[in-house]
Amino acid sequence: MPSVVVVTEPEYRKAEAVFASAPTLSCVVASAEEDALAAAIAREGARHAVVSHRPYRGPLYEALPRGGVLARFGVGYENVDLARATAAGLLCTNTPGVLDQSVAELTMTLVVSAARHVPDVASAMRARTWSPVAGIELHGKTLTIVGCGRIGRAVARIAARGFGMRVIGCTRPPTVGEPVGDTRRADPDFEFVTSDFAEAVAGAHFVSVHVPARPENARFIDAARLAHLERDAWLINTARGAVLDESALYDALAGGGLGGAALDVFDREPYEPIDPSRDLRTLPNVVLTPHVGSNTTEANRRMAERALANIVLAEAGDIDAMDLLNPQVLDERRAR
């Protein structure tokens, strides 16, 4: 009899054909809300779960049996309590690499939209107003990419090879106790890469953020770093809302310290301003989209396939081939 996998409803609908046709698993749709999800796991006798980006902090970890898989439908996993999952003997996975192109393409779409004032002129046309606005070409302009992982590199290749942009890479500065070394280094995907933020953004027309939402990256783009950007630069964020200080961004935009911002991710989703007096939706130089970076037909299919593949590997005992986020769970299992 096939193992039962509970899949949160938004993720199931994004790739229903994949989940419905899984040959060795029985996928059942359930609410993404944690209490209801845990109840569905118990009711269905599910061994595994595929979950959304919502925070899971409680009953989910008690509902799944030891050895079960808690699979994230996506790359980011800050919503999963890895320590708690490890203690419960759960194998946590994500789906790296399968959404890079989709997020990179949206990032460049936001860059183009900013450069050619697409939201403004489109809104004017809907209002029956003919209001042509001069934009800028991207060829020869500088794009700084903060975070040089897979998605950042995909953006760099599109920007450089497709638009002829000058692309600079920026990595995190060394943490306390790490050797400093040279701040600048060569890299085939960038003109150069540096850990000096001020150097990286100097002269940049666009700055795109691609760092993960880890504790050390909380509010990484803060007021001090925003102050290093050029006054006419645009900030693009398709990573995670937690890496950006939204209130500081509002102040920079409203005070003329920044040209504009295009955001697909937010600290609170659906978007609610952290400070009601600093609502980014009220500013004219802001483009907002509802976290759709990875939401393409192709990426959704690949994420579903990868999540289920991890579960199949777990069932076969092929742990080494999984996208395992908490390898410590193997030590915990051996100790039992």
Short mmCIF file of C-alpha atoms in Angstrom, two decimals:
data_model
loop_
_atom_site.label_atom_id
_atom_site.label_comp_id
_atom_site.label_asym_id
_atom_site.label_seq_id
_atom_site.Cartn_x
_atom_site.Cartn_y
_atom_site.Cartn_z
CA MET A 1 0.00 0.00 0.00
CA PRO A 2 1.49 3.41 -0.96
CA SER A 3 2.64 5.73 1.81
CA VAL A 4 0.39 8.72 2.44
CA VAL A 5 1.82 12.20 1.91
CA VAL A 6 -0.12 15.23 3.12
CA VAL A 7 0.43 18.28 0.89
CA THR A 8 -0.59 21.79 1.93
CA GLU A 9 -3.40 23.09 -0.24
CA PRO A 10 -1.67 26.03 -2.04
CA GLU A 11 1.27 23.82 -3.01
CA TYR A 12 -0.99 20.96 -4.14
CA ARG A 13 -2.92 23.30 -6.44
CA LYS A 14 0.30 24.67 -7.97
CA ALA A 15 1.31 21.22 -9.21
CA GLU A 16 -1.83 19.11 -8.91
CA ALA A 17 -1.01 16.89 -11.88
CA VAL A 18 2.31 15.87 -10.32
CA PHE A 19 0.87 15.12 -6.89
CA ALA A 20 -2.19 13.33 -8.25
CA SER A 21 -0.13 11.02 -10.46
CA ALA A 22 2.67 10.06 -8.03
CA PRO A 23 3.10 6.35 -8.78
CA THR A 24 4.30 5.07 -5.38
CA LEU A 25 2.79 7.66 -3.04
CA SER A 26 -0.75 8.69 -2.15
CA CYS A 27 -0.89 12.50 -1.93
CA VAL A 28 -3.69 14.06 0.09
CA VAL A 29 -4.44 17.79 0.17
CA ALA A 30 -4.70 19.54 3.55
CA SER A 31 -4.85 23.01 5.03
CA ALA A 32 -1.57 24.92 5.36
CA GLU A 33 -2.62 26.07 8.85
CA GLU A 34 -0.55 24.07 11.34
CA ASP A 35 -3.25 22.73 13.65
CA ALA A 36 -5.40 21.60 10.73
CA LEU A 37 -2.35 20.15 8.97
CA ALA A 38 -1.38 18.12 12.04
CA ALA A 39 -4.97 16.88 12.35
CA ALA A 40 -4.97 15.81 8.69
CA ILE A 41 -1.72 13.88 9.20
CA ALA A 42 -3.27 11.98 12.11
CA ARG A 43 -6.55 11.40 10.29
CA GLU A 44 -4.91 10.11 7.10
CA GLY A 45 -2.15 8.16 8.83
CA ALA A 46 0.36 10.16 6.79
CA ARG A 47 4.05 9.43 7.09
CA HIS A 48 5.31 12.48 5.19
CA ALA A 49 4.28 16.09 4.50
CA VAL A 50 5.00 18.65 1.79
CA VAL A 51 4.59 22.12 3.25
CA SER A 52 4.42 25.79 2.32
CA HIS A 53 6.54 28.73 3.47
CA ARG A 54 4.24 29.39 6.45
CA PRO A 55 5.88 29.16 9.90
CA TYR A 56 5.58 25.74 11.54
CA ARG A 57 6.46 25.85 15.21
CA GLY A 58 4.28 23.35 17.10
CA PRO A 59 2.05 20.30 16.57
CA LEU A 60 3.38 19.38 13.13
CA TYR A 61 6.53 17.88 14.66
CA GLU A 62 4.56 15.63 16.97
CA ALA A 63 2.11 14.57 14.25
CA LEU A 64 4.62 13.02 11.84
CA PRO A 65 6.21 9.68 12.77
CA ARG A 66 9.95 9.29 13.33
CA GLY A 67 11.72 8.74 10.03
CA GLY A 68 9.09 10.72 8.15
CA VAL A 69 9.97 13.48 5.70
CA LEU A 70 9.07 17.13 6.18
CA ALA A 71 9.56 18.45 2.65
CA ARG A 72 9.62 22.16 1.86
CA PHE A 73 8.03 23.09 -1.46
CA GLY A 74 10.75 25.60 -2.28
CA VAL A 75 14.29 26.57 -1.30
CA GLY A 76 13.90 28.75 1.81
CA TYR A 77 13.35 26.83 5.02
CA GLU A 78 13.43 29.48 7.75
CA ASN A 79 9.81 28.53 8.50
CA VAL A 80 10.89 25.03 9.61
CA ASP A 81 12.24 24.46 13.12
CA LEU A 82 15.16 22.20 12.21
CA ALA A 83 16.17 21.60 15.83
CA ARG A 84 12.68 20.50 16.74
CA ALA A 85 12.38 18.35 13.63
CA THR A 86 15.72 16.70 14.39
CA ALA A 87 14.65 15.93 17.94
CA ALA A 88 11.48 14.36 16.53
CA GLY A 89 13.53 12.22 14.12
CA LEU A 90 12.18 13.90 10.98
CA LEU A 91 14.12 14.23 7.73
CA CYS A 92 13.79 17.81 6.46
CA THR A 93 14.33 18.61 2.78
CA ASN A 94 13.97 21.45 0.31
CA THR A 95 14.16 21.78 -3.48
CA PRO A 96 17.39 23.59 -4.40
CA GLY A 97 18.12 24.60 -7.96
CA VAL A 98 14.69 24.03 -9.46
CA LEU A 99 13.44 27.61 -9.20
CA ASP A 100 16.60 29.59 -10.01
CA GLN A 101 15.53 30.52 -13.54
CA SER A 102 12.03 31.60 -12.53
CA VAL A 103 13.26 33.89 -9.73
CA ALA A 104 16.07 35.26 -11.91
CA GLU A 105 13.64 36.08 -14.70
CA LEU A 106 11.29 37.92 -12.34
CA THR A 107 14.25 39.84 -10.92
CA MET A 108 15.17 41.08 -14.38
CA THR A 109 11.50 41.80 -15.11
CA LEU A 110 11.47 44.13 -12.11
CA VAL A 111 14.71 45.76 -13.26
CA VAL A 112 13.23 46.36 -16.71
CA SER A 113 9.97 47.63 -15.19
CA ALA A 114 11.89 50.14 -13.13
CA ALA A 115 14.08 51.25 -16.02
CA ARG A 116 11.12 51.85 -18.35
CA HIS A 117 8.51 52.98 -15.76
CA VAL A 118 6.21 50.14 -16.83
CA PRO A 119 3.80 50.25 -13.83
CA ASP A 120 3.30 54.02 -14.20
CA VAL A 121 2.72 54.12 -17.94
CA ALA A 122 0.51 51.01 -17.84
CA SER A 123 -1.63 52.57 -15.10
CA ALA A 124 -1.89 55.78 -17.09
CA MET A 125 -3.07 53.88 -20.16
CA ARG A 126 -5.76 52.10 -18.11
CA ALA A 127 -6.87 55.55 -16.94
CA ARG A 128 -7.09 56.62 -20.64
CA THR A 129 -4.14 58.97 -20.20
CA TRP A 130 -1.42 59.15 -22.85
CA SER A 131 1.64 59.84 -20.71
CA PRO A 132 4.90 58.75 -22.35
CA VAL A 133 7.84 58.81 -19.92
CA ALA A 134 11.48 58.57 -20.91
CA GLY A 135 13.26 55.57 -19.47
CA ILE A 136 16.83 54.32 -19.59
CA GLU A 137 18.57 51.51 -21.46
CA LEU A 138 20.09 48.74 -19.38
CA HIS A 139 23.05 48.22 -21.68
CA GLY A 140 26.18 49.49 -19.94
CA LYS A 141 24.38 50.15 -16.64
CA THR A 142 25.70 48.67 -13.39
CA LEU A 143 23.83 45.99 -11.47
CA THR A 144 25.13 44.95 -8.06
CA ILE A 145 24.02 41.54 -6.85
CA VAL A 146 24.09 41.07 -3.08
CA GLY A 147 24.40 37.33 -2.54
CA CYS A 148 26.29 35.30 -5.12
CA GLY A 149 24.53 31.95 -4.81
CA ARG A 150 22.75 30.07 -7.56
CA ILE A 151 19.93 32.60 -8.08
CA GLY A 152 22.26 35.59 -7.88
CA ARG A 153 24.51 34.01 -10.50
CA ALA A 154 21.54 33.25 -12.74
CA VAL A 155 20.55 36.93 -12.57
CA ALA A 156 24.14 37.94 -13.31
CA ARG A 157 24.28 35.82 -16.46
CA ILE A 158 20.98 37.16 -17.80
CA ALA A 159 21.94 40.75 -17.03
CA ALA A 160 25.44 40.54 -18.51
CA ARG A 161 24.83 38.31 -21.51
CA GLY A 162 21.29 39.34 -22.33
CA PHE A 163 21.35 43.07 -21.59
CA GLY A 164 25.04 43.91 -21.68
CA MET A 165 25.03 45.19 -18.10
CA ARG A 166 28.09 45.58 -15.90
CA VAL A 167 27.51 43.18 -12.99
CA ILE A 168 29.23 43.36 -9.60
CA GLY A 169 28.92 40.66 -6.95
CA CYS A 170 28.73 41.31 -3.22
CA THR A 171 29.18 38.71 -0.49
CA ARG A 172 28.73 39.01 3.25
CA PRO A 173 31.69 40.46 5.14
CA PRO A 174 33.56 37.97 7.34
CA THR A 175 31.97 37.34 10.71
CA VAL A 176 33.87 37.98 13.93
CA GLY A 177 36.79 35.59 14.23
CA GLU A 178 36.99 34.76 10.51
CA PRO A 179 40.08 35.79 8.53
CA VAL A 180 39.49 38.99 6.57
CA GLY A 181 41.82 38.55 3.56
CA ASP A 182 41.27 40.53 0.36
CA THR A 183 37.80 42.02 -0.04
CA ARG A 184 37.87 41.75 -3.85
CA ARG A 185 38.29 38.64 -5.98
CA ALA A 186 37.80 37.53 -9.56
CA ASP A 187 34.76 35.49 -10.59
CA PRO A 188 33.65 34.33 -14.06
CA ASP A 189 30.03 35.43 -13.53
CA PHE A 190 30.88 38.96 -12.36
CA GLU A 191 33.20 41.81 -13.24
CA PHE A 192 34.45 41.28 -9.70
CA VAL A 193 33.14 40.11 -6.33
CA THR A 194 33.75 41.95 -3.08
CA SER A 195 32.71 41.68 0.55
CA ASP A 196 32.94 45.47 0.88
CA PHE A 197 29.30 46.57 0.53
CA ALA A 198 30.13 50.24 -0.05
CA GLU A 199 32.54 49.32 -2.83
CA ALA A 200 30.04 46.92 -4.40
CA VAL A 201 27.18 49.43 -4.68
CA ALA A 202 29.23 52.51 -5.60
CA GLY A 203 27.89 53.76 -8.92
CA ALA A 204 25.27 50.98 -9.20
CA HIS A 205 22.04 51.84 -10.99
CA PHE A 206 20.33 48.74 -9.58
CA VAL A 207 21.05 46.66 -6.47
CA SER A 208 19.41 43.21 -6.31
CA VAL A 209 19.28 41.22 -3.07
CA HIS A 210 19.71 37.42 -3.08
CA VAL A 211 20.76 36.42 0.43
CA PRO A 212 18.89 33.72 2.41
CA ALA A 213 16.76 34.53 5.45
CA ARG A 214 19.14 33.18 8.06
CA PRO A 215 19.49 34.79 11.50
CA GLU A 216 22.77 36.44 10.56
CA ASN A 217 21.06 38.09 7.57
CA ALA A 218 18.14 39.62 9.48
CA ARG A 219 17.73 43.25 8.31
CA PHE A 220 21.01 42.92 6.40
CA ILE A 221 19.89 45.76 4.14
CA ASP A 222 19.43 48.34 6.87
CA ALA A 223 19.56 52.14 7.03
CA ALA A 224 23.37 52.19 7.15
CA ARG A 225 23.72 50.04 4.02
CA LEU A 226 20.91 51.85 2.19
CA ALA A 227 22.84 55.08 2.75
CA HIS A 228 25.65 53.71 0.56
CA LEU A 229 23.36 53.38 -2.47
CA GLU A 230 23.29 56.09 -5.13
CA ARG A 231 20.43 58.54 -4.79
CA ASP A 232 18.92 57.43 -8.11
CA ALA A 233 19.51 53.69 -7.61
CA TRP A 234 16.74 51.11 -7.45
CA LEU A 235 16.71 48.33 -4.85
CA ILE A 236 15.29 44.97 -5.99
CA ASN A 237 14.40 42.23 -3.48
CA THR A 238 13.25 38.79 -4.63
CA ALA A 239 14.98 36.91 -1.77
CA ARG A 240 13.12 37.15 1.55
CA GLY A 241 11.45 40.06 3.30
CA ALA A 242 13.34 39.46 6.54
CA VAL A 243 16.67 40.49 4.99
CA LEU A 244 15.42 44.06 4.43
CA ASP A 245 14.53 46.75 6.96
CA GLU A 246 11.28 47.91 5.36
CA SER A 247 10.91 50.96 7.61
CA ALA A 248 14.42 52.12 6.76
CA LEU A 249 13.65 51.56 3.08
CA TYR A 250 10.49 53.67 3.35
CA ASP A 251 12.45 56.52 4.93
CA ALA A 252 15.13 56.35 2.22
CA LEU A 253 12.52 56.38 -0.55
CA ALA A 254 10.32 59.09 0.97
CA GLY A 255 13.32 61.27 1.78
CA GLY A 256 14.79 61.16 -1.71
CA GLY A 257 17.76 59.05 -0.70
CA LEU A 258 16.90 56.32 -3.19
CA GLY A 259 15.45 56.24 -6.68
CA GLY A 260 12.98 53.44 -6.09
CA ALA A 261 12.37 49.89 -4.95
CA ALA A 262 10.86 46.79 -6.55
CA LEU A 263 9.90 44.08 -4.05
CA ASP A 264 8.44 40.60 -4.45
CA VAL A 265 8.91 39.51 -0.81
CA PHE A 266 7.95 41.11 2.49
CA ASP A 267 8.46 40.79 6.22
CA ARG A 268 4.74 40.04 6.59
CA GLU A 269 2.91 38.16 3.85
CA PRO A 270 0.34 39.03 2.63
CA TYR A 271 2.00 42.44 2.88
CA GLU A 272 1.29 44.52 5.95
CA PRO A 273 3.61 47.39 6.84
CA ILE A 274 5.71 46.85 9.95
CA ASP A 275 4.93 50.47 10.80
CA PRO A 276 1.47 51.65 9.62
CA SER A 277 2.88 55.12 9.08
CA ARG A 278 5.43 53.68 6.64
CA ASP A 279 3.27 51.85 4.11
CA LEU A 280 5.33 51.18 0.99
CA ARG A 281 2.13 51.04 -1.10
CA THR A 282 1.67 54.78 -0.63
CA LEU A 283 4.93 55.70 -2.37
CA PRO A 284 5.00 56.44 -6.10
CA ASN A 285 8.50 55.03 -6.65
CA VAL A 286 7.75 51.49 -5.49
CA VAL A 287 6.80 48.37 -7.50
CA LEU A 288 5.29 45.52 -5.47
CA THR A 289 4.43 41.96 -6.54
CA PRO A 290 2.88 39.25 -4.30
CA HIS A 291 5.80 36.78 -3.85
CA VAL A 292 5.54 35.28 -7.33
CA GLY A 293 9.26 34.82 -8.04
CA SER A 294 9.13 31.03 -8.08
CA ASN A 295 5.46 30.77 -9.03
CA THR A 296 5.72 29.58 -12.62
CA THR A 297 4.22 26.46 -14.14
CA GLU A 298 7.67 25.05 -14.79
CA ALA A 299 9.16 25.78 -11.36
CA ASN A 300 6.06 24.51 -9.55
CA ARG A 301 6.24 21.24 -11.43
CA ARG A 302 9.95 20.85 -10.66
CA MET A 303 9.46 21.69 -6.98
CA ALA A 304 6.70 19.07 -6.65
CA GLU A 305 8.78 16.46 -8.44
CA ARG A 306 11.83 17.19 -6.28
CA ALA A 307 9.84 17.14 -3.02
CA LEU A 308 8.32 13.76 -3.90
CA ALA A 309 11.68 12.43 -5.11
CA ASN A 310 13.15 13.19 -1.67
CA ILE A 311 10.33 11.22 -0.04
CA VAL A 312 10.86 8.26 -2.38
CA LEU A 313 14.58 8.31 -1.57
CA ALA A 314 13.80 8.30 2.15
CA GLU A 315 11.46 5.35 1.71
CA ALA A 316 14.23 3.50 -0.13
CA GLY A 317 16.75 4.34 2.59
CA ASP A 318 18.94 6.33 0.15
CA ILE A 319 19.50 9.21 2.56
CA ASP A 320 22.76 10.36 0.93
CA ALA A 321 20.92 11.26 -2.28
CA MET A 322 18.34 13.45 -0.50
CA ASP A 323 18.37 17.24 -0.20
CA LEU A 324 18.72 16.80 3.55
CA LEU A 325 18.68 20.02 5.59
CA ASN A 326 19.33 18.46 9.00
CA PRO A 327 22.03 15.79 8.67
CA GLN A 328 22.27 15.81 12.47
CA VAL A 329 19.11 13.69 12.48
CA LEU A 330 21.22 10.77 11.25
CA ASP A 331 23.37 10.98 14.38
CA GLU A 332 20.22 11.11 16.46
CA ARG A 333 18.87 8.00 14.72
CA ARG A 334 22.12 6.06 15.16
CA ALA A 335 22.16 6.94 18.86
CA ARG A 336 18.76 5.36 19.47
#
